[in-house]
Amino acid sequence: MKELLSGVVIRTGGASYIVECDDGLQVRCRTVPGTVSENEGESLVAVGDRVTFRPKASGTEMAEGVIDRVARRTSALVRRRDIRRNRSKEQEQVIAGNIDQLVVVSSADDPPLNRRLIDRYLAFAESEHLPVLIVVNKTDLAEPGRLDEALATYRALGCAICCVSAARRSGLDELKAHLDGKVSAFSGHSGVGKSTLINLLLGRKELKTARISYRTGKGVHTTSSTTMLRLADGGYVIDTPGIREFNLSGITRENLRFYFTEFLRFMPECSFSSCTHTVEPCCAVIGAVESGAIDPERYESYLALFESLESNA
Ligand SMILES: Nc1nc2c(ncn2[C@@H]2O[C@H](COP(=O)(O)OP(=O)(O)OP(=O)(O)O)[C@@H](O)[C@H]2O)c(=O)[nH]1
Ligand SMILES: [Mg+2]
Ligand SMILES: [Zn+2]
């Protein structure tokens, strides 16, 4: 029997997985009933997983193998398979594992900067202890000054921010520096330019991108599967489909407030220790919104998320 090899899953498709070894060799692997997973109750194999596999003789162009073991994931991006609100674990699909940072890609326009979505990702990342990089693409379309207020808020929160334009090829070196040596999952609204940016980072047109603009394309979802790509200078980027039903399963109405970190210093001053900062009298968080100490847009995002959590219960 051949010895075991190890690698990382870079693509899933049908019943097989493409595993890339450290030396760059790509092997098409499948699982068998004896495949061992160290992630009980979660998807068996996901992009980003470290696996060991047994290579086997194959008559095809690409080497083939059988996955022996899937290592424990240090982090996971999960989405619901079924949006009919079934919360059982089987309904949750891990779209990427072992990520080091979540790259929240947004665009200055076309589609317009979506602060609700950015805040949703930030709350998720906070709940998962994942570092975040906010990328604002399409700065070529930005009206001067329009972005400043939003960016000031995120800077004050301590987020790393990178303003780029794929069209003008600007800001890419800074973006590369943020990705160096890490596994970064790109996520964000459809049409913001995730695949376009990744192609530029790779220096080749590896991923399919939308041919028309978001405005005329009416919310097309060009990327439909998750792919992991190795950057020349080290590190990996993962292109995820624009995630509509991004799963916030770890977040509840009770703990949401802890993931809006700028609320924390005001919370002890609320009249009620269990204050949800929505309707309670003498709420210090609401007071801070009114005095301008908390950005009202962030508070609006909090309320929107709070409401959505109730309707999912
Ligand atoms: N003006 C402008 N257009 C851009 C820029 N970057 C990307 N685009 C365009 O935006 C559209 C969407 O780009 P994609 O890379 O396909 O977007 P995506 O985020 O991967 O979208 P999904 O795969 O649907 O999630 C394409 O028409 C790109 O040419 C930019 O910096 N400026
Ligand atoms: Mg895409
Ligand atoms: Zn309060």
Short mmCIF file of C-alpha atoms and ligand atoms in Angstrom, two decimals:
data_model
loop_
_atom_site.label_atom_id
_atom_site.label_comp_id
_atom_site.label_asym_id
_atom_site.label_seq_id
_atom_site.Cartn_x
_atom_site.Cartn_y
_atom_site.Cartn_z
CA MET A 1 0.00 0.00 0.00
CA LYS A 2 1.21 3.48 -0.83
CA GLU A 3 2.08 5.83 2.01
CA LEU A 4 -0.23 8.63 3.11
CA LEU A 5 0.25 12.13 1.71
CA SER A 6 -1.15 15.38 3.05
CA GLY A 7 -2.55 18.50 1.49
CA VAL A 8 -5.28 21.09 1.57
CA VAL A 9 -8.66 20.91 -0.16
CA ILE A 10 -8.80 23.72 -2.70
CA ARG A 11 -12.03 22.86 -4.52
CA THR A 12 -15.08 20.72 -4.01
CA GLY A 13 -17.24 19.50 -6.84
CA GLY A 14 -19.69 16.67 -7.09
CA ALA A 15 -18.39 13.66 -5.23
CA SER A 16 -14.72 14.57 -5.47
CA TYR A 17 -12.32 17.08 -3.97
CA ILE A 18 -9.18 18.63 -5.38
CA VAL A 19 -6.38 18.41 -2.84
CA GLU A 20 -3.19 20.42 -3.29
CA CYS A 21 0.02 19.17 -1.69
CA ASP A 22 2.71 21.53 -0.42
CA ASP A 23 4.75 20.93 -3.57
CA GLY A 24 1.83 22.08 -5.75
CA LEU A 25 0.76 18.61 -6.93
CA GLN A 26 -3.03 18.47 -7.35
CA VAL A 27 -4.85 15.22 -6.67
CA ARG A 28 -8.53 14.40 -7.22
CA CYS A 29 -9.69 12.69 -4.04
CA ARG A 30 -12.88 11.10 -2.84
CA THR A 31 -14.11 9.99 0.53
CA VAL A 32 -14.97 6.42 1.48
CA PRO A 33 -17.02 5.05 4.40
CA GLY A 34 -13.77 4.65 6.34
CA THR A 35 -12.78 8.33 5.97
CA VAL A 36 -12.24 9.73 9.46
CA SER A 37 -13.36 13.27 10.33
CA GLU A 38 -12.18 15.22 13.35
CA ASN A 39 -15.15 17.58 12.92
CA GLU A 40 -18.04 15.64 14.27
CA GLY A 41 -21.47 16.86 13.21
CA GLU A 42 -20.11 19.20 10.54
CA SER A 43 -19.71 18.86 6.78
CA LEU A 44 -17.29 16.04 6.02
CA VAL A 45 -14.97 17.95 3.68
CA ALA A 46 -14.77 21.66 2.90
CA VAL A 47 -12.43 23.98 1.05
CA GLY A 48 -9.49 24.82 3.32
CA ASP A 49 -9.53 21.47 5.11
CA ARG A 50 -6.21 19.78 5.79
CA VAL A 51 -6.46 16.14 4.86
CA THR A 52 -4.32 13.04 4.58
CA PHE A 53 -4.98 10.80 1.62
CA ARG A 54 -3.80 7.60 0.04
CA PRO A 55 -2.82 8.05 -3.59
CA LYS A 56 -3.89 5.37 -6.02
CA ALA A 57 -2.96 4.43 -9.53
CA SER A 58 -5.08 6.23 -12.09
CA GLY A 59 -5.40 6.14 -15.82
CA THR A 60 -6.50 9.76 -15.96
CA GLU A 61 -4.46 12.89 -16.41
CA MET A 62 -4.88 14.01 -12.81
CA ALA A 63 -3.56 11.92 -9.92
CA GLU A 64 -6.26 10.35 -7.76
CA GLY A 65 -6.57 9.41 -4.12
CA VAL A 66 -8.81 8.44 -1.24
CA ILE A 67 -9.15 10.72 1.78
CA ASP A 68 -8.04 8.99 4.95
CA ARG A 69 -8.60 11.71 7.55
CA VAL A 70 -9.92 15.29 7.72
CA ALA A 71 -8.17 17.33 10.39
CA ARG A 72 -9.98 19.40 13.00
CA ARG A 73 -10.95 22.83 11.62
CA THR A 74 -9.72 25.83 13.55
CA SER A 75 -12.53 27.97 12.10
CA ALA A 76 -15.43 27.53 9.73
CA LEU A 77 -17.60 29.65 7.50
CA VAL A 78 -21.01 28.09 7.48
CA ARG A 79 -24.13 28.65 5.50
CA ARG A 80 -27.51 27.11 5.62
CA ARG A 81 -28.22 24.60 2.91
CA ASP A 82 -31.87 25.24 3.23
CA ILE A 83 -33.23 28.69 3.93
CA ARG A 84 -36.45 27.29 5.32
CA ARG A 85 -35.13 27.96 8.81
CA ASN A 86 -34.18 24.49 9.76
CA ARG A 87 -31.35 24.84 12.25
CA SER A 88 -30.28 21.23 12.56
CA LYS A 89 -26.57 20.65 11.97
CA GLU A 90 -27.20 18.55 8.86
CA GLN A 91 -28.70 21.61 7.25
CA GLU A 92 -25.50 23.56 7.73
CA GLN A 93 -22.80 23.46 5.13
CA VAL A 94 -19.23 24.46 5.88
CA ILE A 95 -18.13 26.54 2.90
CA ALA A 96 -14.57 27.13 4.08
CA GLY A 97 -12.46 25.85 6.94
CA ASN A 98 -9.24 26.96 8.68
CA ILE A 99 -9.43 30.57 7.62
CA ASP A 100 -7.12 33.12 9.25
CA GLN A 101 -9.09 36.20 8.29
CA LEU A 102 -12.38 37.24 6.83
CA VAL A 103 -12.02 39.74 4.01
CA VAL A 104 -15.24 41.70 3.77
CA VAL A 105 -15.34 43.04 0.23
CA SER A 106 -17.66 45.91 -0.52
CA SER A 107 -17.81 48.49 -3.28
CA ALA A 108 -17.97 52.26 -3.17
CA ASP A 109 -20.78 52.10 -5.74
CA ASP A 110 -22.49 49.70 -8.17
CA PRO A 111 -23.64 48.14 -5.87
CA PRO A 112 -23.53 50.94 -3.26
CA LEU A 113 -21.67 50.46 0.02
CA ASN A 114 -23.87 48.15 2.07
CA ARG A 115 -23.24 48.98 5.70
CA ARG A 116 -25.84 46.56 7.03
CA LEU A 117 -24.00 43.71 5.38
CA ILE A 118 -20.57 44.90 6.54
CA ASP A 119 -21.85 45.11 10.12
CA ARG A 120 -23.38 41.66 9.82
CA TYR A 121 -19.99 40.24 8.78
CA LEU A 122 -18.24 42.16 11.55
CA ALA A 123 -20.59 40.75 14.19
CA PHE A 124 -20.05 37.28 12.79
CA ALA A 125 -16.27 37.67 12.77
CA GLU A 126 -16.31 38.98 16.35
CA SER A 127 -18.39 36.00 17.48
CA GLU A 128 -15.93 33.62 15.80
CA HIS A 129 -12.82 35.55 16.96
CA LEU A 130 -11.81 35.99 13.33
CA PRO A 131 -9.71 39.00 12.30
CA VAL A 132 -11.37 41.14 9.63
CA LEU A 133 -10.05 43.13 6.71
CA ILE A 134 -12.51 45.50 5.07
CA VAL A 135 -11.84 46.02 1.38
CA VAL A 136 -13.64 48.82 -0.42
CA ASN A 137 -13.37 48.18 -4.15
CA LYS A 138 -14.49 50.36 -7.11
CA THR A 139 -13.09 53.52 -5.54
CA ASP A 140 -12.96 54.77 -9.15
CA LEU A 141 -16.73 55.16 -8.83
CA ALA A 142 -16.63 56.86 -5.41
CA GLU A 143 -17.94 60.37 -5.00
CA PRO A 144 -15.25 62.37 -3.20
CA GLY A 145 -15.90 62.45 0.55
CA ARG A 146 -18.81 60.00 0.48
CA LEU A 147 -16.86 57.13 2.02
CA ASP A 148 -15.09 59.12 4.70
CA GLU A 149 -17.73 58.91 7.40
CA ALA A 150 -18.25 55.17 7.08
CA LEU A 151 -14.52 54.48 6.99
CA ALA A 152 -13.88 56.67 10.03
CA THR A 153 -16.32 54.54 12.01
CA TYR A 154 -14.62 51.29 11.00
CA ARG A 155 -11.18 52.73 11.64
CA ALA A 156 -12.28 53.72 15.12
CA LEU A 157 -13.42 50.13 15.66
CA GLY A 158 -9.87 49.01 14.90
CA CYS A 159 -10.68 47.30 11.58
CA ALA A 160 -7.99 47.02 8.95
CA ILE A 161 -9.25 48.80 5.82
CA CYS A 162 -7.98 48.73 2.30
CA CYS A 163 -9.40 50.97 -0.45
CA VAL A 164 -8.79 49.60 -3.94
CA SER A 165 -9.91 49.88 -7.51
CA ALA A 166 -9.57 46.79 -9.64
CA ALA A 167 -10.39 48.93 -12.66
CA ARG A 168 -7.51 51.33 -11.98
CA ARG A 169 -5.26 48.69 -10.44
CA SER A 170 -4.84 50.90 -7.40
CA GLY A 171 -4.28 49.79 -3.81
CA LEU A 172 -3.36 46.25 -4.83
CA ASP A 173 0.09 46.20 -3.23
CA GLU A 174 -1.37 47.21 0.10
CA LEU A 175 -4.04 44.52 -0.27
CA LYS A 176 -1.36 41.94 -1.04
CA ALA A 177 0.52 42.90 2.11
CA HIS A 178 -2.61 42.23 4.18
CA LEU A 179 -3.03 38.77 2.64
CA ASP A 180 0.58 37.68 2.86
CA GLY A 181 1.02 34.24 4.43
CA LYS A 182 -2.60 33.93 5.56
CA VAL A 183 -5.68 32.04 4.46
CA SER A 184 -8.18 34.77 3.62
CA ALA A 185 -11.84 34.17 2.79
CA PHE A 186 -13.30 36.82 0.50
CA SER A 187 -16.95 37.45 1.17
CA GLY A 188 -19.37 40.16 0.26
CA HIS A 189 -22.35 41.11 -1.84
CA SER A 190 -22.59 39.79 -5.38
CA GLY A 191 -21.04 42.15 -7.92
CA VAL A 192 -18.61 43.99 -5.63
CA GLY A 193 -15.65 42.53 -7.53
CA LYS A 194 -14.32 39.69 -5.38
CA SER A 195 -13.41 37.47 -8.32
CA THR A 196 -12.03 40.41 -10.32
CA LEU A 197 -9.71 41.31 -7.43
CA ILE A 198 -8.55 37.75 -6.90
CA ASN A 199 -7.71 37.41 -10.60
CA LEU A 200 -5.59 40.56 -10.35
CA LEU A 201 -3.84 39.25 -7.25
CA LEU A 202 -3.04 36.02 -9.06
CA GLY A 203 -1.98 37.78 -12.23
CA ARG A 204 -4.14 35.49 -14.37
CA LYS A 205 -7.81 35.16 -15.18
CA GLU A 206 -8.53 32.12 -13.09
CA LEU A 207 -12.03 32.97 -11.93
CA LYS A 208 -15.09 33.82 -13.91
CA THR A 209 -16.30 37.38 -13.40
CA ALA A 210 -19.45 39.22 -14.40
CA ARG A 211 -19.21 40.70 -17.86
CA ILE A 212 -21.66 43.47 -17.16
CA SER A 213 -21.96 45.87 -14.27
CA TYR A 214 -24.01 45.10 -11.21
CA ARG A 215 -26.49 47.86 -12.04
CA THR A 216 -27.43 46.36 -15.37
CA GLY A 217 -26.76 42.78 -14.31
CA LYS A 218 -29.47 42.87 -11.61
CA GLY A 219 -27.68 41.01 -8.84
CA VAL A 220 -26.21 38.12 -10.78
CA HIS A 221 -24.34 35.54 -8.76
CA THR A 222 -21.41 34.81 -11.01
CA THR A 223 -19.41 32.69 -8.57
CA SER A 224 -21.38 29.63 -7.54
CA SER A 225 -18.76 27.46 -5.89
CA THR A 226 -15.99 28.04 -3.39
CA THR A 227 -12.40 27.93 -4.63
CA MET A 228 -9.10 28.35 -2.83
CA LEU A 229 -6.11 29.77 -4.68
CA ARG A 230 -2.48 30.01 -3.73
CA LEU A 231 -0.87 33.44 -3.96
CA ALA A 232 2.58 33.69 -5.45
CA ASP A 233 4.05 35.33 -2.35
CA GLY A 234 2.48 32.84 0.08
CA GLY A 235 -0.96 32.57 1.53
CA TYR A 236 -4.25 31.56 0.04
CA VAL A 237 -7.39 33.39 -0.97
CA ILE A 238 -10.79 31.77 -0.99
CA ASP A 239 -13.46 33.09 -3.34
CA THR A 240 -16.89 32.43 -1.93
CA PRO A 241 -20.18 32.93 -3.72
CA GLY A 242 -21.88 36.17 -2.60
CA ILE A 243 -23.38 34.84 0.57
CA ARG A 244 -27.02 35.72 1.01
CA GLU A 245 -27.93 33.35 3.79
CA PHE A 246 -24.69 33.64 5.72
CA ASN A 247 -25.23 31.70 8.87
CA LEU A 248 -25.12 33.51 12.19
CA SER A 249 -26.03 30.42 14.16
CA GLY A 250 -23.76 31.30 17.09
CA ILE A 251 -25.42 34.70 17.54
CA THR A 252 -28.55 35.19 19.62
CA ARG A 253 -30.58 38.19 20.71
CA GLU A 254 -28.89 37.84 24.10
CA ASN A 255 -25.28 37.85 22.95
CA LEU A 256 -25.50 40.12 19.88
CA ARG A 257 -24.69 43.23 21.92
CA PHE A 258 -21.25 41.86 22.81
CA TYR A 259 -20.34 41.71 19.12
CA PHE A 260 -20.88 45.45 18.62
CA THR A 261 -17.71 46.21 20.52
CA GLU A 262 -18.19 49.98 20.75
CA PHE A 263 -21.31 49.35 22.88
CA LEU A 264 -19.31 47.62 25.59
CA ARG A 265 -18.06 50.65 27.45
CA PHE A 266 -21.56 52.13 27.70
CA MET A 267 -23.40 48.98 28.70
CA PRO A 268 -22.56 49.07 32.43
CA GLU A 269 -24.40 52.41 32.65
CA CYS A 270 -27.73 51.00 31.38
CA SER A 271 -30.48 50.85 34.02
CA PHE A 272 -31.10 47.19 33.39
CA SER A 273 -28.24 44.72 33.41
CA SER A 274 -30.05 42.66 30.77
CA CYS A 275 -30.71 45.76 28.64
CA THR A 276 -31.06 44.86 24.95
CA HIS A 277 -30.60 48.56 24.00
CA THR A 278 -33.76 48.56 21.96
CA VAL A 279 -36.75 49.79 24.00
CA GLU A 280 -35.55 50.03 27.59
CA PRO A 281 -35.68 53.36 29.44
CA CYS A 282 -32.40 54.95 30.56
CA CYS A 283 -30.33 52.96 28.09
CA ALA A 284 -26.75 54.25 27.96
CA VAL A 285 -26.20 52.82 24.47
CA ILE A 286 -29.17 54.73 23.07
CA GLY A 287 -27.86 57.78 24.96
CA ALA A 288 -24.48 57.35 23.27
CA VAL A 289 -26.15 57.13 19.85
CA GLU A 290 -28.03 60.35 20.59
CA SER A 291 -24.91 62.17 21.75
CA GLY A 292 -22.96 61.00 18.68
CA ALA A 293 -20.56 58.77 20.61
CA ILE A 294 -21.88 55.74 18.72
CA ASP A 295 -22.42 55.96 14.95
CA PRO A 296 -26.23 55.84 14.36
CA GLU A 297 -25.63 53.68 11.26
CA ARG A 298 -24.02 51.03 13.43
CA TYR A 299 -26.93 51.21 15.82
CA GLU A 300 -29.34 50.77 12.89
CA SER A 301 -27.40 47.67 11.87
CA TYR A 302 -27.66 46.38 15.43
CA LEU A 303 -31.43 46.85 15.42
CA ALA A 304 -31.79 45.19 12.01
CA LEU A 305 -29.76 42.19 13.15
CA PHE A 306 -31.64 42.03 16.44
CA GLU A 307 -34.93 41.90 14.54
CA SER A 308 -33.69 39.26 12.11
CA LEU A 309 -32.57 37.06 14.99
CA GLU A 310 -36.05 37.11 16.44
CA SER A 311 -37.70 36.17 13.16
CA ASN A 312 -35.31 33.23 12.81
CA ALA A 313 -36.12 31.82 16.23
N1 LIG B 1 -15.88 50.34 -12.07
C1 LIG B 1 -15.36 49.22 -11.55
N2 LIG B 1 -15.91 48.03 -11.86
C2 LIG B 1 -15.36 46.92 -11.31
C3 LIG B 1 -14.24 46.99 -10.43
N3 LIG B 1 -13.95 45.73 -10.02
C4 LIG B 1 -14.84 44.90 -10.60
N4 LIG B 1 -15.70 45.61 -11.40
C5 LIG B 1 -16.81 45.05 -12.19
O1 LIG B 1 -17.83 44.58 -11.30
C6 LIG B 1 -18.52 43.47 -11.88
C7 LIG B 1 -18.61 42.31 -10.88
O2 LIG B 1 -17.34 41.77 -10.64
P1 LIG B 1 -17.12 40.27 -10.10
O3 LIG B 1 -15.65 40.15 -9.83
O4 LIG B 1 -17.73 39.27 -11.00
O5 LIG B 1 -17.93 40.34 -8.73
P2 LIG B 1 -18.07 39.23 -7.55
O6 LIG B 1 -17.96 39.97 -6.27
O7 LIG B 1 -17.10 38.12 -7.77
O8 LIG B 1 -19.58 38.75 -7.76
P3 LIG B 1 -20.26 37.31 -7.45
O9 LIG B 1 -19.38 36.25 -8.02
O10 LIG B 1 -21.58 37.40 -8.12
O11 LIG B 1 -20.40 37.22 -5.95
C8 LIG B 1 -17.76 43.13 -13.16
O12 LIG B 1 -18.48 43.69 -14.25
C9 LIG B 1 -16.41 43.81 -12.97
O13 LIG B 1 -15.81 44.17 -14.19
C10 LIG B 1 -13.66 48.29 -10.16
O14 LIG B 1 -12.69 48.48 -9.43
N5 LIG B 1 -14.29 49.36 -10.73
MG MG B 2 -17.39 36.11 -8.11
ZN ZN B 3 -29.01 49.67 27.09
#
